[in-house]
Short mmCIF file of C-alpha atoms and ligand atoms in Angstrom, two decimals:
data_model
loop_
_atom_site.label_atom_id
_atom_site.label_comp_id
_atom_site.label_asym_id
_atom_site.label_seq_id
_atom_site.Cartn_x
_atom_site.Cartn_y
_atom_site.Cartn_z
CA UNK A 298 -6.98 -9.41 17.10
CA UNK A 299 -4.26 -6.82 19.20
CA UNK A 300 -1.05 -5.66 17.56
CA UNK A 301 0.72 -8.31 19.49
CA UNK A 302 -1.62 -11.55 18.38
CA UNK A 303 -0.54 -10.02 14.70
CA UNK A 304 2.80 -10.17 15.37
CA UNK A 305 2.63 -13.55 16.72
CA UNK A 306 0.72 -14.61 14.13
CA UNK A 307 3.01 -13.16 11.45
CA UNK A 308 6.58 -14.50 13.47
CA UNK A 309 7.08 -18.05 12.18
CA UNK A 310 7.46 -15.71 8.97
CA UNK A 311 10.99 -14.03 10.21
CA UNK A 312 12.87 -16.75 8.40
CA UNK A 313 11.65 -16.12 5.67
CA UNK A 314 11.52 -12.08 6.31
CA UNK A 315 15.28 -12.55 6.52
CA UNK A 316 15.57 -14.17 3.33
CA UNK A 317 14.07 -11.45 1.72
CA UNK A 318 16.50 -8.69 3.51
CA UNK A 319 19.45 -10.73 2.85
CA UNK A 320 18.29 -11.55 -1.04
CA UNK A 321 17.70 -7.20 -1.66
CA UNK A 322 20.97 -6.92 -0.50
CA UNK A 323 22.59 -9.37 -2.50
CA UNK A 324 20.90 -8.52 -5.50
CA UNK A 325 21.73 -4.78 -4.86
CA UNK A 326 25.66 -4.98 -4.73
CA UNK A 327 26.66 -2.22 -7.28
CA UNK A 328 30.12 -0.80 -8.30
CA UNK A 329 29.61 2.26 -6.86
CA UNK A 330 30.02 2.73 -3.14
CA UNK A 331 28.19 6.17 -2.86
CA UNK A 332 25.08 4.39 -4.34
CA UNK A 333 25.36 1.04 -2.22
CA UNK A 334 25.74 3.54 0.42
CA UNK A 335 22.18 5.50 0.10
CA UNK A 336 20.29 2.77 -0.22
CA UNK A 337 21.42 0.09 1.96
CA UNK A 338 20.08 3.07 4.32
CA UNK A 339 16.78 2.99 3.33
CA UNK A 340 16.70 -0.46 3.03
CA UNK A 341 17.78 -1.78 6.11
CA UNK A 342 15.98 1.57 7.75
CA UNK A 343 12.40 -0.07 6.82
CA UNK A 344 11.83 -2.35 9.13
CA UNK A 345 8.06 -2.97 8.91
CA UNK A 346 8.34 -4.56 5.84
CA UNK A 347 4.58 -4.93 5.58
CA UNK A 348 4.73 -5.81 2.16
CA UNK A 349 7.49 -8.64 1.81
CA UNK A 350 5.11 -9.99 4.78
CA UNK A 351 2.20 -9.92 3.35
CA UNK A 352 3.76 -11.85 -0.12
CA UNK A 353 4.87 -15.09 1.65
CA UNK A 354 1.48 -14.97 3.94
CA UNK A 355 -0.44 -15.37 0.87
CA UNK A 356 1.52 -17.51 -0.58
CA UNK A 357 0.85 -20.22 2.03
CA UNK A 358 -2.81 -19.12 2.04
CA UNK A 359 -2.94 -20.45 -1.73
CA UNK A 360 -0.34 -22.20 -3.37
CA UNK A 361 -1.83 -25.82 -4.15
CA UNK A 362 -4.82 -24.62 -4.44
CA UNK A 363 -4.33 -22.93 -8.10
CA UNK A 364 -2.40 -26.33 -9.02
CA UNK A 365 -5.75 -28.70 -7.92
CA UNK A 366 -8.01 -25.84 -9.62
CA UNK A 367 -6.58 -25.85 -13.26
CA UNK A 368 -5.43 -29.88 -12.54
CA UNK A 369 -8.81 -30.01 -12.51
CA UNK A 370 -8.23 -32.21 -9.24
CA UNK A 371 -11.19 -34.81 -8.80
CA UNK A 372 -11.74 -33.29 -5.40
CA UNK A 373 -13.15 -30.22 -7.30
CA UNK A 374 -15.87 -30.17 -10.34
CA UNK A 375 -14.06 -26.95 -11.30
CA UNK A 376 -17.29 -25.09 -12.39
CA UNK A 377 -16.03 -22.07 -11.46
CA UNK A 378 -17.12 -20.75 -7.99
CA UNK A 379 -14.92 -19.51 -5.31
CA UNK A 380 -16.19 -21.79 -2.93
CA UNK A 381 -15.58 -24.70 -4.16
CA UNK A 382 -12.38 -23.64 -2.49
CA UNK A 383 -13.97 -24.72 1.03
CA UNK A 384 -14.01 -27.85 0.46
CA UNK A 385 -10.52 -28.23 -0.61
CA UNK A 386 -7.94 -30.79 0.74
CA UNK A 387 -4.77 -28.79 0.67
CA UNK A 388 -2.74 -30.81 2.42
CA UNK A 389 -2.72 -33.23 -0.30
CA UNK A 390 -0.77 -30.39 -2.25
CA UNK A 391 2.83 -30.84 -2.59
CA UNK A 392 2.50 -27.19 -2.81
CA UNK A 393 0.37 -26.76 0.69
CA UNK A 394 2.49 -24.01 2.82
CA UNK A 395 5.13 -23.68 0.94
CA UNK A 396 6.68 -20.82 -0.01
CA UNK A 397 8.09 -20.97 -3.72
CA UNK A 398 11.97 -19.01 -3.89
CA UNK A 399 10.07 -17.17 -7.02
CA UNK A 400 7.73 -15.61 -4.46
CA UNK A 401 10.32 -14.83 -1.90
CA UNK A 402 12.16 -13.09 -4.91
CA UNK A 403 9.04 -11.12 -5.80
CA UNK A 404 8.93 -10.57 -2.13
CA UNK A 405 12.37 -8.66 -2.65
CA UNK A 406 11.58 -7.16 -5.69
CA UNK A 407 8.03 -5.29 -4.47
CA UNK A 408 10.49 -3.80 -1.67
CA UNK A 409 12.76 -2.80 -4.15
CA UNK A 410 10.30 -0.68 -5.43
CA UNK A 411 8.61 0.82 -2.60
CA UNK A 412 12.05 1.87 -0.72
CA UNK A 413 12.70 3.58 -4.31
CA UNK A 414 9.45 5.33 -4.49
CA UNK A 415 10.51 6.22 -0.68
CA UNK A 416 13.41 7.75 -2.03
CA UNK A 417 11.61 9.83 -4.61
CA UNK A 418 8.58 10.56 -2.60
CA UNK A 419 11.50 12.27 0.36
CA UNK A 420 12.69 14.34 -2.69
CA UNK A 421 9.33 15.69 -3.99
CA UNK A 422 8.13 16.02 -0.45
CA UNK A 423 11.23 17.84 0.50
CA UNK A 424 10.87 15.87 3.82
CA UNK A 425 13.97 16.08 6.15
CA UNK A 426 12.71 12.83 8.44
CA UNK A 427 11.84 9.22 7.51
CA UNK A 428 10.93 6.92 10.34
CA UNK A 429 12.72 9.59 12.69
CA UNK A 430 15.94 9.62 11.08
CA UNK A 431 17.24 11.83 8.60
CA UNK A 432 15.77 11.31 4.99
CA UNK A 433 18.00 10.17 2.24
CA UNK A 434 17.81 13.11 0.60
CA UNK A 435 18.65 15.52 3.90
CA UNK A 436 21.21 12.67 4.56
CA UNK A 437 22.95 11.70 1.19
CA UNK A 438 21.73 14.94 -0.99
CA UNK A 439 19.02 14.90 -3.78
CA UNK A 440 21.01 13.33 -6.60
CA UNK A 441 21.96 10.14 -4.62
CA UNK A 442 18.31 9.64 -3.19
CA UNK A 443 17.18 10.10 -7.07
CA UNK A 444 19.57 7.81 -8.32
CA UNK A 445 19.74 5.52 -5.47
CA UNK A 446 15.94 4.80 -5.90
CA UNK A 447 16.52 4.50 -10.04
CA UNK A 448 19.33 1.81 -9.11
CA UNK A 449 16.96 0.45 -7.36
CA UNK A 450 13.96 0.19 -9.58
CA UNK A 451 16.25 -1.38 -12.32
CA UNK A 452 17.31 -3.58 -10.05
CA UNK A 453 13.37 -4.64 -9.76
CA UNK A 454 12.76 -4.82 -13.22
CA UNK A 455 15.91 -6.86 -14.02
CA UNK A 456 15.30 -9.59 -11.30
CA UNK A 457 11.79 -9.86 -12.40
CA UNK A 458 12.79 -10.84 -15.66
CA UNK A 459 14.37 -13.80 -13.69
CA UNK A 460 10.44 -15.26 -12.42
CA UNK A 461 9.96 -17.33 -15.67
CA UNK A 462 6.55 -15.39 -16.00
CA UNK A 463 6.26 -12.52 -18.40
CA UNK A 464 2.95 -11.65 -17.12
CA UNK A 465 4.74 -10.50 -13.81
CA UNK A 466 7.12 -8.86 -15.65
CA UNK A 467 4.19 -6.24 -16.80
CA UNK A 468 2.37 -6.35 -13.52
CA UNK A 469 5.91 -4.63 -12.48
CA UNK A 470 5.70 -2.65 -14.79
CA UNK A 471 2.40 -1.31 -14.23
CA UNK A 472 3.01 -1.01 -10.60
CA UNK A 473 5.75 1.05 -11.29
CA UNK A 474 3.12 3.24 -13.67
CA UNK A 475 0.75 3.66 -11.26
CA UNK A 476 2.72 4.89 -8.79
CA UNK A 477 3.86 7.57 -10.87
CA UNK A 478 0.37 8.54 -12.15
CA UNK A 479 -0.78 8.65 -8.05
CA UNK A 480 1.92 10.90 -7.80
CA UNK A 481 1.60 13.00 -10.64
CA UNK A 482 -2.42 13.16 -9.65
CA UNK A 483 -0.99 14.34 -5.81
CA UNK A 484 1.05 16.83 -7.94
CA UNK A 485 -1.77 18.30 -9.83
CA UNK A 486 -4.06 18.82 -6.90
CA UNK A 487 -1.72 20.32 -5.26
CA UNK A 488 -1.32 22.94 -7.92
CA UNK A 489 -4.91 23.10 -9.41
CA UNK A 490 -8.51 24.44 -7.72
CA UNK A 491 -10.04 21.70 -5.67
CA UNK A 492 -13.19 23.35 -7.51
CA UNK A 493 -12.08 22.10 -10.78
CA UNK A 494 -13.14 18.84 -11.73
CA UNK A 495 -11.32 15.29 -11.32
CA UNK A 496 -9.99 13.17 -14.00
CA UNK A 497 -12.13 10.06 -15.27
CA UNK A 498 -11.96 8.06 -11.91
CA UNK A 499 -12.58 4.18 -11.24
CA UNK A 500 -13.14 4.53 -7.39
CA UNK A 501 -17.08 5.06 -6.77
CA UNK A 502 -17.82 7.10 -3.82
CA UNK A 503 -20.37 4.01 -2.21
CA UNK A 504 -18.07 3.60 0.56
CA UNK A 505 -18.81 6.43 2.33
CA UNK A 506 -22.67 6.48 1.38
CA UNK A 507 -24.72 7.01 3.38
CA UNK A 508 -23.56 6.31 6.94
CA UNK A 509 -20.53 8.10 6.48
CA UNK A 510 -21.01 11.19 4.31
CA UNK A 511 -23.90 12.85 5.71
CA UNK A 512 -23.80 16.28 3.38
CA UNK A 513 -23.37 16.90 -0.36
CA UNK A 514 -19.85 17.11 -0.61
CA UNK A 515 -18.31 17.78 -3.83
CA UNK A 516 -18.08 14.11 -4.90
CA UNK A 517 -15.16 14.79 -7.34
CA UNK A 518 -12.75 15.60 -4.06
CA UNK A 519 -13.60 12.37 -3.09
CA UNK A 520 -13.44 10.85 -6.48
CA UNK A 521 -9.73 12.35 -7.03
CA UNK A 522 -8.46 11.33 -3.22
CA UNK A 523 -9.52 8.12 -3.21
CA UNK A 524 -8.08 7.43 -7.00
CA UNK A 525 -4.57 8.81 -6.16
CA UNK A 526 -5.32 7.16 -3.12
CA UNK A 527 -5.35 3.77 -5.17
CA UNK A 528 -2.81 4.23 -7.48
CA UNK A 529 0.08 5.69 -4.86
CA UNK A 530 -0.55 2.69 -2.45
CA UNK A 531 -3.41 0.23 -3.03
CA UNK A 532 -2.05 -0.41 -6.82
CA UNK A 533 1.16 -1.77 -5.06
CA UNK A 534 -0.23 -4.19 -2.63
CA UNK A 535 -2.96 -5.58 -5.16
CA UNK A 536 -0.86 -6.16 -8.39
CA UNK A 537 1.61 -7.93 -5.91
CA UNK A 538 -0.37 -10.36 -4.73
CA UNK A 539 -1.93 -11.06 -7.61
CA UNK A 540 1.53 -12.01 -8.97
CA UNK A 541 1.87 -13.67 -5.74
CA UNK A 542 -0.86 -16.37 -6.55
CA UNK A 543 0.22 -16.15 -10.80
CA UNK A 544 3.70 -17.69 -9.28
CA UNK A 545 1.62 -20.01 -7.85
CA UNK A 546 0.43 -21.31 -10.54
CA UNK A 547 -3.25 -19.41 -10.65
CA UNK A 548 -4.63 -19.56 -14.72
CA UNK A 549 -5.57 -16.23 -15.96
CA UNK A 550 -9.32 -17.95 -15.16
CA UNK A 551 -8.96 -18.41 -11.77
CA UNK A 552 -10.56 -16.82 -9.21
CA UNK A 553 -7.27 -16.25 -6.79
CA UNK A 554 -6.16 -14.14 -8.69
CA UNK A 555 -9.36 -11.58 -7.98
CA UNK A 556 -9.41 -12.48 -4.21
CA UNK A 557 -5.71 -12.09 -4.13
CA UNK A 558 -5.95 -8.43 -5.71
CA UNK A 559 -9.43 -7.34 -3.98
CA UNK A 560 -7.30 -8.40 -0.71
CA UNK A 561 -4.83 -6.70 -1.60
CA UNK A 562 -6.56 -3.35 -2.88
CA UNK A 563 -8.97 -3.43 -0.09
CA UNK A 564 -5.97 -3.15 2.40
CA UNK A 565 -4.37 -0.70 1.11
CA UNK A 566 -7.13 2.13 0.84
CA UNK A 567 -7.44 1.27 4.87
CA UNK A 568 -3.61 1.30 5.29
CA UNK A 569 -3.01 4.54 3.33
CA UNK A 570 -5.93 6.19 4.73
CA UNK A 571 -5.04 5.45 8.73
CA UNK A 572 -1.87 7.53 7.23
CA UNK A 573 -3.23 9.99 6.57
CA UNK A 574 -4.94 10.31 9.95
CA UNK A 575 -1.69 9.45 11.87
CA UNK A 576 -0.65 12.51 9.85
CA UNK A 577 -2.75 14.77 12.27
CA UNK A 578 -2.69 12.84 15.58
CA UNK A 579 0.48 10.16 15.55
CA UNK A 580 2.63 10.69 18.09
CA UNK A 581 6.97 10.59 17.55
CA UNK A 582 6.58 7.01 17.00
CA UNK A 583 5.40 7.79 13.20
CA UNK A 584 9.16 9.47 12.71
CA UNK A 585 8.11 12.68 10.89
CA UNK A 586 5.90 15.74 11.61
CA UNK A 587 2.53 16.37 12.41
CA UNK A 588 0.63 18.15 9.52
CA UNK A 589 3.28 17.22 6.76
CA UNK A 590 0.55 16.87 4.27
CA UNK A 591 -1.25 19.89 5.10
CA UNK A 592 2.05 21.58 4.59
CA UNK A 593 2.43 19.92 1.24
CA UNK A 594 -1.59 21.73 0.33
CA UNK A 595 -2.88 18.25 0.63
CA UNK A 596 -6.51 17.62 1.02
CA UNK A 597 -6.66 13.96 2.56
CA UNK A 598 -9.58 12.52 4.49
CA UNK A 599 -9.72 13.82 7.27
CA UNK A 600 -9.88 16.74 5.72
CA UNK A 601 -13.02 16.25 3.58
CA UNK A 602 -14.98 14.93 6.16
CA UNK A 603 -13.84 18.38 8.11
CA UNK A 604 -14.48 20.59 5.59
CA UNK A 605 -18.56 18.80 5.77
CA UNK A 606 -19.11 20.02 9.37
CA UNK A 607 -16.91 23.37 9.34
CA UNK A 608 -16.92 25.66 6.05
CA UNK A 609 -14.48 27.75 7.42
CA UNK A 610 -12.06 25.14 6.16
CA UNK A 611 -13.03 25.89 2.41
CA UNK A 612 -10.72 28.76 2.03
CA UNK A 613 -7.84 27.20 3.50
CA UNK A 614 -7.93 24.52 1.41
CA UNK A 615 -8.95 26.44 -2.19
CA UNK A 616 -5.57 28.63 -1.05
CA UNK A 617 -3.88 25.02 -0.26
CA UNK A 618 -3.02 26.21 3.31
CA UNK A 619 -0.55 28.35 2.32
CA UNK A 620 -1.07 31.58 4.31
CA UNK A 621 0.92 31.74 7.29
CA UNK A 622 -0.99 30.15 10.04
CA UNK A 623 -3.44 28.29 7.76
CA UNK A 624 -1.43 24.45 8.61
CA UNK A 625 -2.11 25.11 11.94
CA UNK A 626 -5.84 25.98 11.76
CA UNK A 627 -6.43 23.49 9.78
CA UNK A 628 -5.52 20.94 12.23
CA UNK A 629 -7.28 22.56 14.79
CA UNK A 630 -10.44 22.53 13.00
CA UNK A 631 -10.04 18.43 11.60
CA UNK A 632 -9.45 17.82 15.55
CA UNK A 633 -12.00 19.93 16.97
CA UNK A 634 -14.73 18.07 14.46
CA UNK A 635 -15.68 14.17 14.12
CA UNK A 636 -13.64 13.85 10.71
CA UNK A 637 -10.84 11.94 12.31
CA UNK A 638 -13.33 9.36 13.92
CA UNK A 639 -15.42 9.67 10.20
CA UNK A 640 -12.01 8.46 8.89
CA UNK A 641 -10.94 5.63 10.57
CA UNK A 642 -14.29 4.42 10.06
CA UNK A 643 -13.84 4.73 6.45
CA UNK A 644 -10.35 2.86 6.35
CA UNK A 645 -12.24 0.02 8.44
CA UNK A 646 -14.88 -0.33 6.26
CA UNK A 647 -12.00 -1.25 3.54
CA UNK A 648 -10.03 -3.48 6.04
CA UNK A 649 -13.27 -5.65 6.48
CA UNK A 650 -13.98 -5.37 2.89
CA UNK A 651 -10.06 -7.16 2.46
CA UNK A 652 -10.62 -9.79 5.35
CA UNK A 653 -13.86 -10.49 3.91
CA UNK A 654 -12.10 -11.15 -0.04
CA UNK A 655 -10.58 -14.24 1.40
CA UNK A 656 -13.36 -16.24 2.84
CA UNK A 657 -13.04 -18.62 0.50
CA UNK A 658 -9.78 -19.84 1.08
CA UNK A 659 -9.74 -22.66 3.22
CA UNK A 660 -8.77 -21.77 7.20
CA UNK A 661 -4.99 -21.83 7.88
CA UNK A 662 -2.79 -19.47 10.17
CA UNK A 663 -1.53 -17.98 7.06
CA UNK A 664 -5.07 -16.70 6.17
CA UNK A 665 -5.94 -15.57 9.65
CA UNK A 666 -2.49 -13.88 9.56
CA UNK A 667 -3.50 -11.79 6.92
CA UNK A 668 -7.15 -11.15 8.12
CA UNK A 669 -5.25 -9.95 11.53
CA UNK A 670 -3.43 -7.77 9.37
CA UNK A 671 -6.09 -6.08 7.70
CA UNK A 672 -8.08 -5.62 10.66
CA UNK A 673 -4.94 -4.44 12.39
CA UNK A 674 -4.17 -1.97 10.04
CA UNK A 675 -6.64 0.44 11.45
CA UNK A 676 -5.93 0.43 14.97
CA UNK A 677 -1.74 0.46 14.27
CA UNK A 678 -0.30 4.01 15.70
CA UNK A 679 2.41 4.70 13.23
C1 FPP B 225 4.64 7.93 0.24
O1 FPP B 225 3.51 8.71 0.42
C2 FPP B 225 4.88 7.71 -1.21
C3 FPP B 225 4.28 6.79 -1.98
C4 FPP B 225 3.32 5.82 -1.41
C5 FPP B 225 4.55 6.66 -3.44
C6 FPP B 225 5.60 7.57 -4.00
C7 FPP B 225 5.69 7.44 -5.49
C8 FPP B 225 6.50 8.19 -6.24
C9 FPP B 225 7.42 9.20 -5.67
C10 FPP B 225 6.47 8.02 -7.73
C11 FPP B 225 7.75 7.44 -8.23
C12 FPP B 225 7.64 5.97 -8.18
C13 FPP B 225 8.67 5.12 -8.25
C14 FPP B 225 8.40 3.69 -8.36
C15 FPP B 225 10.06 5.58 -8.19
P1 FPP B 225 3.47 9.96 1.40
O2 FPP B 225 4.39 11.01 0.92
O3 FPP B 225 2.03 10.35 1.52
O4 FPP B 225 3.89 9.30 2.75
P2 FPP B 225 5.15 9.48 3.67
O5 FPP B 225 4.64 10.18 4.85
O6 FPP B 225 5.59 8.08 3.97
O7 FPP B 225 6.19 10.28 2.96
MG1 MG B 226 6.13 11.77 1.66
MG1 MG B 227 4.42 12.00 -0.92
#
C-alpha cells in the first residue's frame, strides 16, 4: 500500500487523533507559563503522531476479542491457540471497534513521553533543528527543554495512575527505563572502542543472516546497535500496545498481548532503522541535517553494512569521526557502497515480521491500517 492508501486508511482516526491533542493539552495546564510555553511547542510541533495512531488502531483491531477469550465465549474452546482468533465473531462484542477513553488516555500519555524524551534527546544531541524548526533547547534554552520534558513525564506517570490498571502503571514505568538505558547505551558507544565488547544483549543477529550480512562482521556492533536500537524506540511502541490490548481487557494468559508487543517491537526496529538511513539521504523534508549521527560518532546501520565492503571506514569510526573531514567521508563511502540498500532491506524484513504478528486477528480496516503502516514505514521519506 502507497503513503496515501495509509493515510486514507488511518483518516476516519482524526477524531479521535484530536481527542488525544486536545486531552495532552488539557492534562498539561501548569502554573507556570514559561513551562506551558516550551512544551505546548513541541507538542503541537509533532504532527505525525505515529504513536497515538497506532494505540486507537489496535485498539479496534482487538478489543472484544480479549473479553470473548477469557469469557470463555462458546464461540471459542479457549485451548489456547492464536487462531482460534479466525474464527471469531466480533461483531457480537459490545466491545467490537470501539475505542475505550482509557486507551485514548494512554494514547496521550505514550505522547507525553516521547515529546519529553524529544526534549531531552535535543539537549544531549545538542541539535539546533527539530522537524525544521528551531529545537526547544536552541529555542527556549536548556533548562526549560529539561524541565519542560520532566513536567511532562510526571504528567505521564500521574495520569496513568488514573487507568484503573496497575500493571500499566509499571509498563510506564519501564518504558520510561528503557529509554534511558538506550540512551545511556548510545552514550557509552559513543565514548568507548567499538572494539570492546557489548553488554549482555537480547537481540540475536538472525535477521541479517545470511542474505544480508555476507562477511564476518564483528557481531557485537551489531549486537549493541540493534539493542539500543530496541530499547530507544522499539521498547516504546511494544510496551504500548501491549497496554493497549491489557485496557482491553487481555488476561496476563492471552495471546494479544504477545501479538500486540511483537507488532509493536517488530515496527519499531524498521521505523528506527529507515531513520537512520534518512539520516544520510533524506532530503529538507526530515527537518534536520544530513549526517547528524555521524557527527554525534554514531555507528548506525548503514554504517556497519559499509564498513563490510570498504575497510577504510574502520578508522573513522574507532576515532568516532572526529577528525576534521571524517563526517563527510564517511557519508561518501556509506553512499558510494550497497549499505544503504543492505539497510532498508533489513528494516523491511522487521516491517513484514510486524504485519505478519497480526495474522491472527480477524480482518478489519483497523488491522489492515496497521499492516499499511508497517509496510509503509520503510518506504516513508522523513
Ligand atoms: C530520538 O533519537 C530519541 C529517542 C528515540 C529517545 C531519547 C531518550 C532519552 C533522551 C532518554 C530520556 C528519556 C525520557 C523518557 C525523558 P535520535 O536522536 O536518534 O533521533 P532524532 O533525529 O529524532 O533526534
Ligand atoms: Mg536526536
Ligand atoms: Mg539522540
Amino acid at each position: 500500500m502507497d503513503a496515501e492508501s495509509n493515510l486514507m486508511a488511518i483518516s476516519f482516526l482524526q477524531p479521535c487523533l484530536d481527542q488525544v491533542r486536545a486531552q495532552m493539552l488539557d492534562d498539561l495546564s501548569s502554573t507556570i507559563p514559561q513551562l506551558t510555553e516550551v512544551y505546548q511547542y513541541y507538542v503541537q510541533m509533532h504532527s505525525k503522531r505515529l504513536r497515538p495512531t497506532l494505540i486507537p488502531l489496535m485498539a479496534q483491531a482487538t478489543n472484544g476479542l480479549a473479553r470473548l477469550w477469557s469469557s470463555k465465549d462458546p464461540r471459542c474452546d479457549c485451548s489456547g491457540t492464536e487462531q482460534e482468533y479466525l474464527n471469531y465473531d466480533v461483531g457480537g462484542s459490545a466491545l467490537a471497534n470501539v475505542i475505550l477513553p482509557e486507551q485514548l488516555r494512554l494514547a496521550a500519555i505514550i505522547e507525553m513521553v516521547h515529546v519529553a524524551s524529544l526534549m531531552h534527546d535535543d539537549v544531549l544531541d545538542e541539535s539546533f533543528l527539530r522537524r525544521g524548526a528551531p529545537s526547544a533547547p536552541c529555542r527556549f534554552g536548556t533548562k526549560q527543554s529539561v524541565l519542560g520534558g520532566d513536567f511532562l513525564l510526571t504528567r505521564a506517570v500521574i495520569l496513568s495512575t488514573t487507568l484503573g490498571e496497575l500493571e500499566v502503571i509499571s509498563e510506564v514505568a519501564k518504558i520510561l527505563q528503557t529509554l534511558v538505558e538506550g540512551e545511556l547505551l548510545q552514550a557509552q558507544s559513543q565514548s568507548q572502542s567499538q572494539s570492546q565488547g557489548s553488554s549482555k544483549l537480547k537481540w540475536d543477529t538472525q535477521l541479517l543472516e545470511p542474505s544480508l550480512l555476507t562477511q564476518d562482521v564483528a557481531t557485537s556492533h551489531w549486537d549493541s546497535y540493534l539493542d539500543k536500537t530496541y530499547r530507544k524506540t522499539a521498547s516504546l511502541f511494544a510496551h504500548a500496545l501491549r497496554c493497549a490490548v491489557i485496557l482491553g481487557g487481555a488476561a496476563e494468559s492471552d495471546p494479544l498481548r504477545k501479538t500486540a508487543t511483537e507488532y509493536g517491537s517488530q515496527l519499531g526496529m524498521a521505523f528506527q532503522i529507515i531513520d537512520d538511513v534518512l539520516d544520510f539521504n533524506g532530503d529538507d523534508s526530515i527537518g534536520k541535517p544530513i549526517g547528524a549521527d555521524v557527527e554525534l560518532g554514531l555507528a548506525t546501520a548503514p554504517i556497519l553494512f559499509a564498513l563490510e565492503e570498504n575497510e577504510d571506514l574502520q578508522p573513522l569510526v574507532d576515532r568516532r569521526f572526529r577528525e576534521p573531514g571524517d563526517v563527510q567521508t564517511a557519508i561518501q563511502i556509506v553512499k558510494a557502497t550497497n549499505a544503504l540498500a543492505r539497510s532498508t532491506a533489513l528494516a523491511s524484513l522487521y516491517a513484514q515480521k510486524a504485519h505478519d504478528a497480526l495474522i491472527s486477528l480477524p480482518e478489519s480496516p483497523s488491522k489492515a491500517a496497521l499492516q499499511a503502516l508497517a509496510m509503509g514505514a520503510v518506504s516513508r521519506d522523513h
